[in-house]
Structures are given as structure tokens and as C-alpha cells.
């Protein structure tokens, strides 16, 4: 480290002040070893542009009088001189000041200094904490917003990011007011410092070498602190968290992401996932926090011993017969892979949702409290953080201990603006009764990461119907969902539907990843009301058509009412995959399995069936294959990437005899699968383009969208597509537009791009 020679600095200033000749060769800054040198160190609030940097400090004697006097008149220079005078009075020959002891023109030196700074403060004999905005001779014991309006009523020194580690690392911290009068030391002021900083008193007096707090609690101390550069919010925490990493100014919030990854590489502390944030800021994202402020509520968080954590789960959540399958050591291992953070977690799915889960962490928010829980959403074989209010979302009873991959990269976010024309609904005695969130007034909706869902509720007293329409965006995928409900009487209509749109908003939020994943045909809860929808891409905007229509009493509406090729509609230049779950195969042929931890149903595969096959079902409910998407792709001049997605298959129940077997449970029995491989069709734009090209062939046809093969060594070059499936899923692509000549009297909504 580079230190100020206290005597040389003060002597040079005295010669300049007296107008005498200064030896330009005299060294004011010299290198020394922090562990072998007795030195004082300065902690202060930077006030640009008054600070003096390295070059100005060493060249002061060589400057002309005008330039020299300008520097000597700065508050930053006077602060250095006052620090040197205090160090001299205390008997120290050396002093470190960050403004001038680091050559910031050298990125290597700056990186070394930042990575070493905690140790430098820790090895100092005394730290001078200079409070430039404290005029009195005593340390304030109460916040004063009139005196310090920009820093929560306390001196600015307590609001800065770097001063946190400086206060904790140095064992002897002496506080001085703006006139350099002493106003107390860290040990005697520890009770009031704890109130100001939320740092426990034992840490202030004893440091971090003893009973070290968990990661979440340490980061919480910096939650309200600020830095000039956003990257410094992360870099200023490295010493406190005992990690090192290179500096990359310009990376923004990625610096805090890198910091958390470095912590995970050197620690098995799961409290790093215990952060919380305002759901108005983010609903879905990676499992890493964007900012230290997300840990604000973690000031009392502590780890739970793995054995006690297991005891809690057994007592409250896990049946005793499943305890034998859980290895406690798995709680302490979560490596970082190219797929995500591989971790074992106890999970429960939300009621009526197979894509959103509550996970338990071996830490608690306060002593003797229950384990902290977080929500996760599954998407394309990975799990993301899903910020939901826990008290609004009940979970299923079954708790599973499952290995998952937590995605730490950011999710895709975009804005979609939709213009809603609901005149056809209001013309049929329906009124827009409720909207949630209420700020979505009018007929224009802009969905974003902070407002990913809007629900509109329409009611008709004449028809005794309610219709809830949800417009959503999840993982960058736009979706629409419709729920209809019939009233028993007009008086029932007058009774509030549990805040109506708000209640449906909560339900749709729980299943949003599922809607986005499969783009399901909108569901209906009343036989007399039918719904369908399509989402298309037109230029750079998006649009949706939604039809909600009543069956005039002749039973359900068939698919023949829709012209599915879409070629007659000039606005529909891009059709997405709409899935209709109405496969005619018998229910007892279905089996439940977990694909990447998500529960799914599969059917026994007909002989020779493969992924991408399409065809129809005969009257005897046998599947007749008419072609295969992958074979058709070869005959088309499309440069398309429709690589199938691979999935990890596991049993939705008890374990089988060894790790090579998975048991699929069905209504009439079970199927043993040896080393199963799960494959599914992609949902990317290339695949949707292929569907559009084949729309004529696919009209009213069923697709094999998911298969499970039992293959010991699948060829990496797609040869595994020739291996017949043991189980599969049939679904129907719906490339849709309204055929007005065949529709019954309709209640419809048309949504087009604005």
C-alpha cells in the first residue's frame, strides 16, 4: 500500500506557507507493507470536486503558485493536513487516505486497492472518522432531519457505502466533528451506532472474526447506503463478505450479481436467497437480488442448523415415511453450473398451479422464527424467483424434496401495448364492472415487468354472466386468459365477487407461467359460454383476438365453427401455437410424471410414434399418423431451428428400485421406464413459422408435442428422434380466425395493436 509520510507532508506545507524553497525530490507518498507498518487511516465522506488525487499530491511542489494555491485551498487538502496533524499528535509516522494514496489512473492498482481495502482498515492502529457536517462537540444521540435532511437525520458519513466496512474493519475508530474536535470512539458509542447502522453491538466492538452473521444480515447493513458509482454498492461489500473479484466499472447492477455468485462459490449460506423486494419493482426474475436494498428486511436473519431444519420440516410438512430419502448434506451443496445454480430444496406447489412453488430455506428472519420461504416459477427447465405475497397464495399439502436449477441471469422483459375494443360486449348488456390493477383505466393496456397482468371483469344482469379477461406477460411471453361464470340469480350478481377482478388477478398470477408456457386456449367454467383466443405478431407490435360467445342451448361449440388456416385475415401474418386439451384418448390411459419438476400427464404411445408426428383419431380412438414436422421441415426451404427441448424425467411419487428406473403412475396401473429421456417441441419463432407454413396440413390435426423415450445413449445429432416413444402427449395446434358465417350470436372482444 502507498502511505503518506506524515512528517514530510506537514514539512512541505510549512515551507510552502512560509514561501521558502521546497525540495521537489522529497517523497510525500511511499510504499509500505500494511502488516509491518504502524499507520493511521482516514474514513470520510468524499465531496467532489474538492478532493485531492494522487497526481496532485505528488506534484504539488512542482506547480506554479496559482495552481498550487488552488489545490491548497480545497477542503479536501485541508482535510488531509488535519489528518496528518492528528496522526502526528497520536505518534504515527504514516497515514493512508484513499483520495491521494491510490493512483486511480492505473486500473490494476485501483482493483488491488479495492480488494485489499478491508484488510488495510483492519490492520490500521487507528481510524479517523471525519464527520464534515457535524458542528457540535458531542455525538448526536437522535436523528435530526433539519440538520441532515438527505441522510435520514444522521451525518452523511453513515449513509455512504464505503464507510460501512471502514467502521467495522477498524478496531479503533475515533470520531471527529468538522473542526476536528474528538466526539467519541466506536466502542463507547456502540449502542447509538447500532441504532443508526443496524450493525449489532457485538460486531461493532468485536469485529467479524468471531460469530460471523449470515450473508443476508451483512448485506442488510448496506441496504440504505449509497455510492457515487452503482458498481461500488457491490465492491464496497467484498471485504465484509470475505470475497475478491476484479473491478469492471460500467457493468452496472451486474457487479452485485457477480458478488453474489462469488459468495455462492465460497459459501453454502442459503440466506443469500432470502432477500425480498417490493412486488411493484419486479415480479419475475433471477434468484439473485439486483441491489443490497432487497435485503433491507434481513437485519435479524440467521441460519438454521441442518438437523434443526429437518426437524422442523418433519414436524410440520414432510411425512415421516419420506424422511429416509432426504440426505441432510444436500442442504449445504449448491454449485453454479451453465444451466443455473443446482440446489436441493423442499417445495410445495401452489393450489391449482403446477408452475409456481413455495420453497423453504434453512434460515429464519428472526431468532426462534420459522424457516424463510420464497416463491419460484418454473420455465423451460429452470426456476426463477417469483415475488408474491405469501398470505394470498395457499399451497398444496404434499411437500417434495427436489433438485432444481435456479436461473441467476435476468429474464426477458419487454413492453406490450394493447388497445381493447369491447364494444361488442357492452352492446350485449354487459358492463365493465371491475378492473385490477385499478390504474388501468380506459381501453389501452401497457404490460411490463412491473405491471405484467391486467384483469377486466364484465357482468350482465340480463344474461346472469360474469366474464373475467386476463391480459398477461410472463417471461417475455404475452398471453390471454378468459374465465366465465354463470349466476344463479340477479341477487347473486349484485353481491361483490370478492373484489372480482382482484380475486381473478390473484388466481391468474399463480398460474401465469403455465399460461405463458403453453398458451392454452382460454378456459371456461360455464358450459353455456365458450371462449377462444389467438396471439399474433404483426411487424414489431403484437395483437390479440378474443371471442367469448354464448351457446344458444345446443350444447358446446365445435371446432368446425372456426376457419383455422388464418389466410383470409391480412392482419394475422404470424400465428402462435394454441393448445387445445381435448384429446379423445381414454382418461385411464394417462400417466403422471415430473418433467423438470413440473407435473405433466402422458398417454401410452401408439406403436412407432415419434415427437412431431401429426394425424387424427379414428372412431375407435386409435391415432392415425399422417406426417411428421421434422420430416416436413426438410422439404421446405426454411432456415429454421426447431431443436427439441430435453427434460429430466422423475416420478411423481415413491422412488423405484434404483436410480435408472422411473415409475409412471396411471389410473389402471404403472409403467416402469428405464433411463427415460423427455423431449418436447420448442416454442420459439422458428417453430411458429413452421406451423404457419403447414397450417393447411395441420387443420384439425393432433400433434405429438411431448414424448418420453427409454434410450441408453441418444445420438446428439437428432438420431434419437427416430426412437419410438413409450409415453407421449397429444395436443392440437389452433391457427385461428373467426368464421363469421358459422358463429352463433356472440359476445366478443377484439384486441389489436395500438
Short mmCIF file of C-alpha atoms in Angstrom, two decimals, residues 212-686:
data_model
loop_
_atom_site.label_atom_id
_atom_site.label_comp_id
_atom_site.label_asym_id
_atom_site.label_seq_id
_atom_site.Cartn_x
_atom_site.Cartn_y
_atom_site.Cartn_z
CA UNK A 212 -19.94 -14.22 11.88
CA UNK A 213 -23.53 -13.29 10.87
CA UNK A 214 -25.15 -14.84 7.81
CA UNK A 215 -24.72 -13.31 4.37
CA UNK A 216 -28.21 -11.80 4.24
CA UNK A 217 -27.74 -9.95 7.52
CA UNK A 218 -24.38 -8.48 6.47
CA UNK A 219 -25.78 -7.22 3.17
CA UNK A 220 -28.79 -5.74 5.00
CA UNK A 221 -26.46 -3.27 6.76
CA UNK A 222 -25.78 -1.69 3.35
CA UNK A 223 -29.42 -1.66 2.22
CA UNK A 224 -29.91 2.08 2.73
CA UNK A 225 -26.40 3.22 1.84
CA UNK A 226 -25.45 4.92 -1.40
CA UNK A 227 -22.35 5.24 -3.56
CA UNK A 228 -21.43 7.56 -6.42
CA UNK A 229 -20.96 4.62 -8.82
CA UNK A 230 -23.60 1.89 -8.82
CA UNK A 231 -20.87 -0.78 -9.05
CA UNK A 232 -19.41 0.40 -5.74
CA UNK A 233 -22.51 -0.81 -3.92
CA UNK A 234 -21.17 -4.28 -4.61
CA UNK A 235 -17.42 -3.59 -4.42
CA UNK A 236 -17.73 -1.92 -1.00
CA UNK A 237 -19.15 -5.19 0.41
CA UNK A 238 -16.38 -7.54 -0.74
CA UNK A 239 -14.31 -7.26 2.42
CA UNK A 240 -17.31 -7.68 4.71
CA UNK A 241 -18.31 -10.84 2.83
CA UNK A 242 -14.74 -12.14 2.53
CA UNK A 243 -14.67 -12.44 -1.28
CA UNK A 244 -12.49 -10.97 -4.02
CA UNK A 245 -13.26 -10.20 -7.64
CA UNK A 246 -11.99 -7.92 -10.43
CA UNK A 247 -13.40 -4.43 -10.94
CA UNK A 248 -15.43 -3.81 -14.08
CA UNK A 249 -16.75 -0.26 -13.91
CA UNK A 250 -19.53 0.13 -16.42
CA UNK A 251 -21.22 -3.20 -15.65
CA UNK A 252 -23.93 -1.56 -13.51
CA UNK A 253 -26.04 -3.88 -11.35
CA UNK A 254 -24.20 -6.91 -12.76
CA UNK A 255 -21.49 -6.11 -10.22
CA UNK A 256 -23.86 -7.08 -7.40
CA UNK A 257 -24.84 -10.23 -9.30
CA UNK A 258 -21.15 -11.18 -9.64
CA UNK A 259 -20.64 -10.53 -5.95
CA UNK A 260 -23.43 -12.95 -5.04
CA UNK A 261 -22.03 -15.61 -7.37
CA UNK A 262 -18.63 -15.26 -5.72
CA UNK A 263 -20.28 -15.70 -2.33
CA UNK A 264 -22.03 -18.86 -3.53
CA UNK A 265 -18.73 -20.27 -4.81
CA UNK A 266 -17.12 -19.92 -1.38
CA UNK A 267 -20.08 -20.44 0.96
CA UNK A 268 -23.08 -22.71 1.45
CA UNK A 269 -25.11 -19.95 3.11
CA UNK A 270 -28.63 -20.17 1.62
CA UNK A 271 -29.69 -16.89 3.24
CA UNK A 272 -28.34 -15.28 0.07
CA UNK A 273 -31.69 -16.28 -1.47
CA UNK A 274 -33.72 -14.84 1.44
CA UNK A 275 -33.97 -11.32 0.06
CA UNK A 276 -37.28 -9.67 -0.51
CA UNK A 277 -38.38 -6.83 -2.74
CA UNK A 278 -41.41 -4.74 -3.42
CA UNK A 279 -43.52 -6.61 -5.98
CA UNK A 280 -44.09 -3.26 -7.67
CA UNK A 281 -40.40 -3.30 -8.61
CA UNK A 282 -40.23 -6.84 -10.00
CA UNK A 283 -42.47 -9.88 -10.24
CA UNK A 284 -40.30 -12.44 -12.04
CA UNK A 285 -36.53 -12.52 -12.30
CA UNK A 286 -33.37 -14.39 -11.49
CA UNK A 287 -32.72 -15.71 -7.99
CA UNK A 288 -30.03 -13.10 -7.37
CA UNK A 289 -31.00 -9.73 -5.92
CA UNK A 290 -30.45 -6.65 -8.08
CA UNK A 291 -29.41 -4.41 -5.21
CA UNK A 292 -28.46 -4.52 -1.50
CA UNK A 293 -31.75 -2.75 -0.72
CA UNK A 294 -33.54 -6.06 -1.42
CA UNK A 295 -32.02 -7.32 1.87
CA UNK A 296 -33.42 -4.47 3.96
CA UNK A 297 -35.68 -6.80 5.98
CA UNK A 298 -32.85 -9.24 6.76
CA UNK A 299 -31.22 -7.36 9.66
CA UNK A 300 -32.06 -10.20 12.08
CA UNK A 301 -31.81 -13.12 9.67
CA UNK A 302 -29.85 -16.10 10.95
CA UNK A 303 -29.03 -19.59 9.68
CA UNK A 304 -30.77 -22.73 10.93
CA UNK A 305 -28.70 -25.82 11.60
CA UNK A 306 -29.48 -28.53 9.02
CA UNK A 307 -30.62 -31.01 11.67
CA UNK A 308 -32.99 -28.45 13.22
CA UNK A 309 -34.22 -27.53 9.76
CA UNK A 310 -35.01 -31.18 9.11
CA UNK A 311 -36.77 -31.44 12.45
CA UNK A 312 -38.98 -28.51 11.52
CA UNK A 313 -39.88 -29.98 8.12
CA UNK A 314 -40.66 -33.38 9.63
CA UNK A 315 -42.81 -31.81 12.33
CA UNK A 316 -44.78 -29.53 10.03
CA UNK A 317 -44.56 -30.66 6.42
CA UNK A 318 -42.87 -33.95 5.49
CA UNK A 319 -44.47 -37.37 6.16
CA UNK A 320 -42.11 -39.49 8.21
CA UNK A 321 -42.04 -42.26 5.59
CA UNK A 322 -40.26 -39.86 3.17
CA UNK A 323 -37.59 -38.71 5.60
CA UNK A 324 -35.30 -41.62 4.78
CA UNK A 325 -34.91 -40.38 1.19
CA UNK A 326 -33.57 -36.95 2.24
CA UNK A 327 -29.84 -36.52 2.68
CA UNK A 328 -29.02 -33.63 5.06
CA UNK A 329 -25.73 -32.99 3.27
CA UNK A 330 -27.64 -31.86 0.21
CA UNK A 331 -28.66 -28.69 2.05
CA UNK A 332 -25.06 -27.49 2.05
CA UNK A 333 -24.15 -28.01 -1.61
CA UNK A 334 -25.35 -25.81 -4.46
CA UNK A 335 -22.78 -25.47 -7.26
CA UNK A 336 -23.02 -22.94 -10.09
CA UNK A 337 -23.45 -24.61 -13.49
CA UNK A 338 -24.02 -23.26 -17.01
CA UNK A 339 -27.69 -24.16 -16.58
CA UNK A 340 -28.10 -22.36 -13.27
CA UNK A 341 -27.48 -22.87 -9.57
CA UNK A 342 -28.01 -26.57 -8.85
CA UNK A 343 -29.69 -26.94 -5.48
CA UNK A 344 -31.93 -29.27 -3.47
CA UNK A 345 -34.97 -27.55 -1.98
CA UNK A 346 -38.16 -28.57 -0.17
CA UNK A 347 -41.00 -27.43 -2.44
CA UNK A 348 -44.77 -27.18 -2.42
CA UNK A 349 -46.76 -26.17 -5.48
CA UNK A 350 -49.41 -23.50 -5.24
CA UNK A 351 -53.01 -24.68 -5.20
CA UNK A 352 -54.22 -25.10 -8.81
CA UNK A 353 -50.76 -24.34 -10.19
CA UNK A 354 -48.10 -26.72 -11.45
CA UNK A 355 -45.62 -23.97 -12.34
CA UNK A 356 -45.28 -21.89 -9.16
CA UNK A 357 -43.81 -23.29 -5.93
CA UNK A 358 -43.08 -22.22 -2.39
CA UNK A 359 -39.55 -23.19 -1.29
CA UNK A 360 -38.20 -23.46 2.27
CA UNK A 361 -34.70 -22.15 3.15
CA UNK A 362 -32.58 -23.21 6.18
CA UNK A 363 -32.62 -19.72 7.68
CA UNK A 364 -35.10 -17.56 9.58
CA UNK A 365 -35.93 -13.87 9.70
CA UNK A 366 -35.55 -13.63 13.50
CA UNK A 367 -34.39 -15.88 16.36
CA UNK A 368 -36.71 -18.86 17.03
CA UNK A 369 -38.78 -17.99 13.95
CA UNK A 370 -39.89 -20.47 11.24
CA UNK A 371 -37.79 -21.04 8.10
CA UNK A 372 -37.96 -18.35 5.45
CA UNK A 373 -39.93 -19.24 2.33
CA UNK A 374 -39.67 -17.86 -1.19
CA UNK A 375 -41.67 -18.44 -4.37
CA UNK A 376 -40.20 -19.97 -7.52
CA UNK A 377 -41.67 -20.25 -11.02
CA UNK A 378 -40.59 -22.94 -13.48
CA UNK A 379 -39.87 -22.01 -17.08
CA UNK A 380 -38.08 -24.10 -19.70
CA UNK A 381 -36.44 -26.49 -17.22
CA UNK A 382 -35.26 -23.71 -14.89
CA UNK A 383 -36.67 -22.00 -11.83
CA UNK A 384 -36.91 -18.24 -11.38
CA UNK A 385 -37.71 -16.02 -8.43
CA UNK A 386 -41.42 -15.15 -8.29
CA UNK A 387 -42.30 -12.32 -5.91
CA UNK A 388 -45.74 -12.96 -4.43
CA UNK A 389 -47.37 -12.08 -1.09
CA UNK A 390 -47.30 -15.43 0.74
CA UNK A 391 -50.53 -14.95 2.69
CA UNK A 392 -52.57 -14.71 -0.54
CA UNK A 393 -51.35 -17.92 -2.15
CA UNK A 394 -52.09 -21.24 -0.40
CA UNK A 395 -50.04 -24.31 -1.29
CA UNK A 396 -50.79 -27.97 -1.77
CA UNK A 397 -50.26 -30.31 1.19
CA UNK A 398 -47.58 -32.50 -0.37
CA UNK A 399 -44.02 -31.26 0.16
CA UNK A 400 -41.33 -32.60 -2.16
CA UNK A 401 -37.58 -32.50 -1.69
CA UNK A 402 -36.37 -31.85 -5.21
CA UNK A 403 -33.22 -30.91 -7.10
CA UNK A 404 -33.80 -27.80 -9.23
CA UNK A 405 -31.75 -25.34 -11.26
CA UNK A 406 -32.14 -21.73 -10.18
CA UNK A 407 -31.63 -19.29 -13.02
CA UNK A 408 -29.46 -16.35 -11.99
CA UNK A 409 -29.48 -14.44 -15.29
CA UNK A 410 -32.10 -11.77 -15.87
CA UNK A 411 -35.32 -12.76 -17.58
CA UNK A 412 -36.52 -11.19 -20.78
CA UNK A 413 -38.63 -8.07 -20.18
CA UNK A 414 -40.47 -6.02 -22.77
CA UNK A 415 -43.43 -3.68 -23.03
CA UNK A 416 -46.57 -4.65 -24.94
CA UNK A 417 -49.33 -2.13 -25.61
CA UNK A 418 -52.79 -3.45 -26.46
CA UNK A 419 -55.86 -1.47 -27.44
CA UNK A 420 -59.06 -3.15 -26.30
CA UNK A 421 -62.29 -2.79 -28.23
CA UNK A 422 -65.06 -4.17 -26.00
CA UNK A 423 -67.99 -2.58 -27.82
CA UNK A 424 -69.38 -5.99 -28.79
CA UNK A 425 -69.60 -6.92 -25.12
CA UNK A 426 -71.22 -3.70 -23.95
CA UNK A 427 -73.73 -3.89 -26.82
CA UNK A 428 -74.96 -7.21 -25.40
CA UNK A 429 -75.97 -5.86 -21.95
CA UNK A 430 -72.54 -6.38 -20.41
CA UNK A 431 -70.74 -3.65 -18.48
CA UNK A 432 -67.11 -3.44 -17.34
CA UNK A 433 -67.72 -3.94 -13.64
CA UNK A 434 -64.16 -4.00 -12.26
CA UNK A 435 -60.51 -3.69 -13.37
CA UNK A 436 -57.38 -4.72 -11.50
CA UNK A 437 -54.98 -3.01 -11.08
CA UNK A 438 -57.33 -0.05 -10.96
CA UNK A 439 -54.78 2.25 -12.64
CA UNK A 440 -55.57 0.52 -15.94
CA UNK A 441 -58.35 2.90 -16.88
CA UNK A 442 -59.60 3.23 -20.42
CA UNK A 443 -59.07 0.72 -23.21
CA UNK A 444 -55.28 0.89 -23.61
CA UNK A 445 -53.09 -1.55 -21.64
CA UNK A 446 -49.30 -1.49 -21.43
CA UNK A 447 -47.90 -4.66 -19.89
CA UNK A 448 -44.38 -4.61 -18.45
CA UNK A 449 -42.18 -6.27 -15.83
CA UNK A 450 -43.76 -4.08 -13.14
CA UNK A 451 -47.33 -4.43 -14.45
CA UNK A 452 -47.41 -7.88 -16.05
CA UNK A 453 -51.13 -8.56 -15.73
CA UNK A 454 -54.45 -6.75 -16.05
CA UNK A 455 -57.84 -8.34 -15.40
CA UNK A 456 -61.11 -6.86 -16.59
CA UNK A 457 -64.44 -8.21 -15.32
CA UNK A 458 -67.64 -7.80 -17.35
CA UNK A 459 -71.06 -8.54 -15.86
CA UNK A 460 -74.57 -8.86 -17.30
CA UNK A 461 -77.67 -8.88 -15.11
CA UNK A 462 -79.80 -9.94 -18.08
CA UNK A 463 -77.68 -12.93 -19.04
CA UNK A 464 -76.61 -13.75 -15.46
CA UNK A 465 -72.96 -13.97 -16.55
CA UNK A 466 -69.61 -12.70 -15.47
CA UNK A 467 -66.59 -12.75 -17.79
CA UNK A 468 -63.06 -12.14 -16.46
CA UNK A 469 -60.44 -11.44 -19.14
CA UNK A 470 -56.78 -11.52 -18.13
CA UNK A 471 -54.11 -9.90 -20.32
CA UNK A 472 -50.68 -11.05 -19.19
CA UNK A 473 -46.97 -11.07 -19.95
CA UNK A 474 -44.74 -13.69 -18.32
CA UNK A 475 -41.10 -14.44 -19.17
CA UNK A 476 -41.45 -12.10 -22.15
CA UNK A 477 -44.39 -14.13 -23.50
CA UNK A 478 -47.75 -12.43 -23.96
CA UNK A 479 -50.86 -14.43 -23.09
CA UNK A 480 -54.58 -14.03 -22.62
CA UNK A 481 -56.93 -15.99 -20.41
CA UNK A 482 -60.70 -15.91 -20.03
CA UNK A 483 -62.92 -17.17 -17.21
CA UNK A 484 -66.70 -17.10 -17.37
CA UNK A 485 -69.20 -17.81 -14.62
CA UNK A 486 -72.96 -18.10 -14.61
CA UNK A 487 -75.10 -16.52 -11.87
CA UNK A 488 -77.79 -18.41 -10.04
CA UNK A 489 -79.85 -15.24 -9.72
CA UNK A 490 -79.75 -11.49 -10.21
CA UNK A 491 -79.29 -11.03 -6.47
CA UNK A 492 -76.11 -13.10 -6.71
CA UNK A 493 -74.86 -10.70 -9.40
CA UNK A 494 -75.38 -7.78 -7.05
CA UNK A 495 -73.13 -9.39 -4.45
CA UNK A 496 -69.43 -8.49 -4.96
CA UNK A 497 -67.30 -11.23 -6.48
CA UNK A 498 -64.68 -10.95 -3.71
CA UNK A 499 -63.38 -7.72 -5.25
CA UNK A 500 -63.97 -9.52 -8.55
CA UNK A 501 -61.01 -8.50 -10.72
CA UNK A 502 -58.63 -8.62 -7.75
CA UNK A 503 -59.61 -12.20 -6.91
CA UNK A 504 -59.22 -13.35 -10.51
CA UNK A 505 -55.94 -11.41 -10.71
CA UNK A 506 -54.59 -13.43 -7.78
CA UNK A 507 -55.66 -16.74 -9.36
CA UNK A 508 -54.23 -15.90 -12.77
CA UNK A 509 -50.99 -14.66 -11.21
CA UNK A 510 -50.48 -18.09 -9.63
CA UNK A 511 -50.83 -19.81 -13.00
CA UNK A 512 -49.26 -17.12 -15.18
CA UNK A 513 -46.11 -19.16 -16.02
CA UNK A 514 -48.35 -22.04 -17.08
CA UNK A 515 -50.43 -19.81 -19.36
CA UNK A 516 -47.28 -18.33 -20.89
CA UNK A 517 -45.65 -21.73 -21.30
CA UNK A 518 -48.44 -23.46 -23.17
CA UNK A 519 -50.53 -20.53 -24.47
CA UNK A 520 -53.60 -22.56 -23.56
CA UNK A 521 -56.92 -21.95 -25.17
CA UNK A 522 -58.83 -19.76 -22.71
CA UNK A 523 -60.71 -21.79 -20.13
CA UNK A 524 -64.38 -21.55 -19.21
CA UNK A 525 -66.24 -22.52 -16.05
CA UNK A 526 -69.74 -22.45 -17.58
CA UNK A 527 -71.00 -24.82 -20.28
CA UNK A 528 -73.15 -22.12 -21.89
CA UNK A 529 -70.17 -19.83 -22.50
CA UNK A 530 -67.37 -20.69 -24.97
CA UNK A 531 -64.09 -18.86 -25.46
CA UNK A 532 -61.12 -18.89 -27.80
CA UNK A 533 -58.18 -16.60 -28.50
CA UNK A 534 -55.13 -16.10 -30.68
CA UNK A 535 -51.99 -14.02 -30.30
CA UNK A 536 -50.15 -12.90 -33.41
CA UNK A 537 -47.14 -10.86 -34.34
CA UNK A 538 -47.62 -8.05 -36.85
CA UNK A 539 -44.47 -6.12 -37.77
CA UNK A 540 -42.99 -5.05 -34.40
CA UNK A 541 -46.23 -4.97 -32.49
CA UNK A 542 -48.45 -7.65 -31.01
CA UNK A 543 -52.16 -8.18 -31.16
CA UNK A 544 -54.75 -10.48 -29.70
CA UNK A 545 -58.18 -11.54 -30.85
CA UNK A 546 -60.54 -12.90 -28.28
CA UNK A 547 -64.05 -14.24 -28.83
CA UNK A 548 -66.39 -15.01 -25.96
CA UNK A 549 -69.74 -16.31 -27.18
CA UNK A 550 -72.82 -17.99 -25.78
CA UNK A 551 -74.07 -21.35 -26.91
CA UNK A 552 -77.77 -20.85 -27.71
CA UNK A 553 -78.66 -24.05 -25.90
CA UNK A 554 -77.46 -26.68 -28.36
CA UNK A 555 -74.50 -27.91 -26.39
CA UNK A 556 -70.87 -26.94 -26.74
CA UNK A 557 -69.48 -25.25 -29.83
CA UNK A 558 -67.34 -27.48 -32.03
CA UNK A 559 -64.06 -26.66 -33.72
CA UNK A 560 -65.88 -26.62 -37.07
CA UNK A 561 -67.05 -23.10 -36.19
CA UNK A 562 -63.52 -21.83 -36.78
CA UNK A 563 -61.65 -21.40 -40.01
CA UNK A 564 -58.22 -22.33 -38.70
CA UNK A 565 -55.87 -21.63 -41.61
CA UNK A 566 -55.96 -17.87 -41.00
CA UNK A 567 -55.07 -16.99 -44.59
CA UNK A 568 -58.13 -14.83 -45.04
CA UNK A 569 -57.07 -12.35 -42.37
CA UNK A 570 -54.39 -9.90 -43.60
CA UNK A 571 -53.59 -8.89 -40.02
CA UNK A 572 -52.66 -12.42 -38.98
CA UNK A 573 -49.26 -12.77 -40.61
CA UNK A 574 -47.92 -14.85 -37.73
CA UNK A 575 -49.80 -17.48 -35.79
CA UNK A 576 -48.72 -18.91 -32.47
CA UNK A 577 -49.24 -22.41 -31.16
CA UNK A 578 -52.63 -22.62 -29.47
CA UNK A 579 -53.08 -25.83 -27.49
CA UNK A 580 -56.49 -27.46 -27.11
CA UNK A 581 -56.51 -30.15 -24.41
CA UNK A 582 -59.32 -32.27 -25.82
CA UNK A 583 -57.51 -35.41 -26.93
CA UNK A 584 -60.12 -38.17 -27.40
CA UNK A 585 -57.98 -40.93 -25.86
CA UNK A 586 -59.40 -42.55 -22.77
CA UNK A 587 -58.63 -40.98 -19.40
CA UNK A 588 -57.43 -44.26 -17.90
CA UNK A 589 -54.59 -44.30 -20.43
CA UNK A 590 -52.92 -41.28 -18.80
CA UNK A 591 -49.87 -41.36 -16.53
CA UNK A 592 -48.40 -38.68 -14.28
CA UNK A 593 -44.69 -37.81 -14.31
CA UNK A 594 -42.46 -34.88 -13.41
CA UNK A 595 -40.71 -33.20 -16.33
CA UNK A 596 -38.05 -30.89 -14.87
CA UNK A 597 -40.02 -30.96 -11.64
CA UNK A 598 -43.35 -29.97 -13.25
CA UNK A 599 -46.23 -32.45 -13.06
CA UNK A 600 -47.48 -33.49 -16.52
CA UNK A 601 -49.82 -36.10 -17.96
CA UNK A 602 -48.77 -38.55 -20.68
CA UNK A 603 -50.54 -41.26 -22.66
CA UNK A 604 -49.30 -44.67 -23.68
CA UNK A 605 -47.67 -44.08 -27.05
CA UNK A 606 -49.02 -45.94 -30.11
CA UNK A 607 -46.55 -48.26 -31.76
CA UNK A 608 -43.78 -46.39 -33.57
CA UNK A 609 -44.93 -42.89 -32.54
CA UNK A 610 -42.27 -40.13 -32.52
CA UNK A 611 -42.01 -36.48 -31.50
CA UNK A 612 -43.55 -34.19 -34.11
CA UNK A 613 -45.93 -36.77 -35.59
CA UNK A 614 -49.35 -35.40 -36.51
CA UNK A 615 -52.61 -37.00 -37.55
CA UNK A 616 -56.15 -37.75 -36.40
CA UNK A 617 -58.01 -40.17 -34.18
CA UNK A 618 -60.30 -42.79 -35.66
CA UNK A 619 -63.74 -43.70 -34.34
CA UNK A 620 -62.10 -46.47 -32.31
CA UNK A 621 -59.86 -43.81 -30.66
CA UNK A 622 -56.72 -45.07 -32.40
CA UNK A 623 -54.21 -42.48 -33.61
CA UNK A 624 -53.59 -42.43 -37.37
CA UNK A 625 -50.28 -40.72 -38.22
CA UNK A 626 -50.31 -38.55 -41.37
CA UNK A 627 -46.85 -36.99 -41.19
CA UNK A 628 -44.02 -35.60 -39.07
CA UNK A 629 -42.96 -31.97 -38.58
CA UNK A 630 -39.24 -32.73 -38.69
CA UNK A 631 -39.62 -34.67 -41.94
CA UNK A 632 -41.73 -31.85 -43.43
CA UNK A 633 -39.07 -29.29 -42.48
CA UNK A 634 -36.62 -30.99 -44.82
CA UNK A 635 -38.99 -30.45 -47.76
CA UNK A 636 -39.42 -26.73 -47.05
CA UNK A 637 -36.89 -24.01 -47.79
CA UNK A 638 -36.94 -22.73 -44.21
CA UNK A 639 -33.77 -21.97 -42.31
CA UNK A 640 -35.39 -22.90 -39.00
CA UNK A 641 -34.01 -24.09 -35.68
CA UNK A 642 -36.61 -26.35 -34.10
CA UNK A 643 -34.26 -28.30 -31.87
CA UNK A 644 -36.39 -30.25 -29.36
CA UNK A 645 -36.10 -29.36 -25.69
CA UNK A 646 -34.76 -32.07 -23.39
CA UNK A 647 -36.23 -32.66 -19.93
CA UNK A 648 -35.26 -34.53 -16.80
CA UNK A 649 -37.94 -37.11 -16.03
CA UNK A 650 -38.72 -38.23 -12.49
CA UNK A 651 -41.54 -40.00 -10.71
CA UNK A 652 -44.43 -38.08 -9.18
CA UNK A 653 -44.41 -40.36 -6.17
CA UNK A 654 -42.26 -43.01 -4.44
CA UNK A 655 -38.77 -43.89 -5.63
CA UNK A 656 -38.26 -47.04 -7.68
CA UNK A 657 -35.72 -49.80 -7.13
CA UNK A 658 -32.65 -47.87 -8.38
CA UNK A 659 -31.71 -44.58 -9.96
CA UNK A 660 -32.01 -45.94 -13.53
CA UNK A 661 -35.75 -46.58 -13.24
CA UNK A 662 -38.66 -44.15 -13.03
CA UNK A 663 -42.19 -45.28 -12.30
CA UNK A 664 -45.07 -43.60 -14.17
CA UNK A 665 -48.33 -43.86 -12.23
CA UNK A 666 -51.64 -44.30 -14.08
CA UNK A 667 -55.24 -44.87 -13.09
CA UNK A 668 -55.12 -48.57 -14.03
CA UNK A 669 -51.52 -49.34 -13.11
CA UNK A 670 -47.92 -48.22 -13.55
CA UNK A 671 -45.23 -48.26 -16.21
CA UNK A 672 -41.51 -48.78 -15.46
CA UNK A 673 -39.23 -46.54 -17.54
CA UNK A 674 -35.53 -47.34 -17.83
CA UNK A 675 -33.34 -44.24 -18.12
CA UNK A 676 -36.13 -42.12 -19.60
CA UNK A 677 -35.40 -39.17 -21.89
CA UNK A 678 -38.03 -36.43 -22.13
CA UNK A 679 -38.35 -34.41 -25.36
CA UNK A 680 -40.78 -31.64 -26.29
CA UNK A 681 -41.40 -29.34 -29.25
CA UNK A 682 -39.90 -25.85 -28.88
CA UNK A 683 -41.94 -22.66 -28.65
CA UNK A 684 -39.58 -20.32 -30.50
CA UNK A 685 -40.37 -18.15 -33.51
CA UNK A 686 -38.85 -20.65 -35.95
#
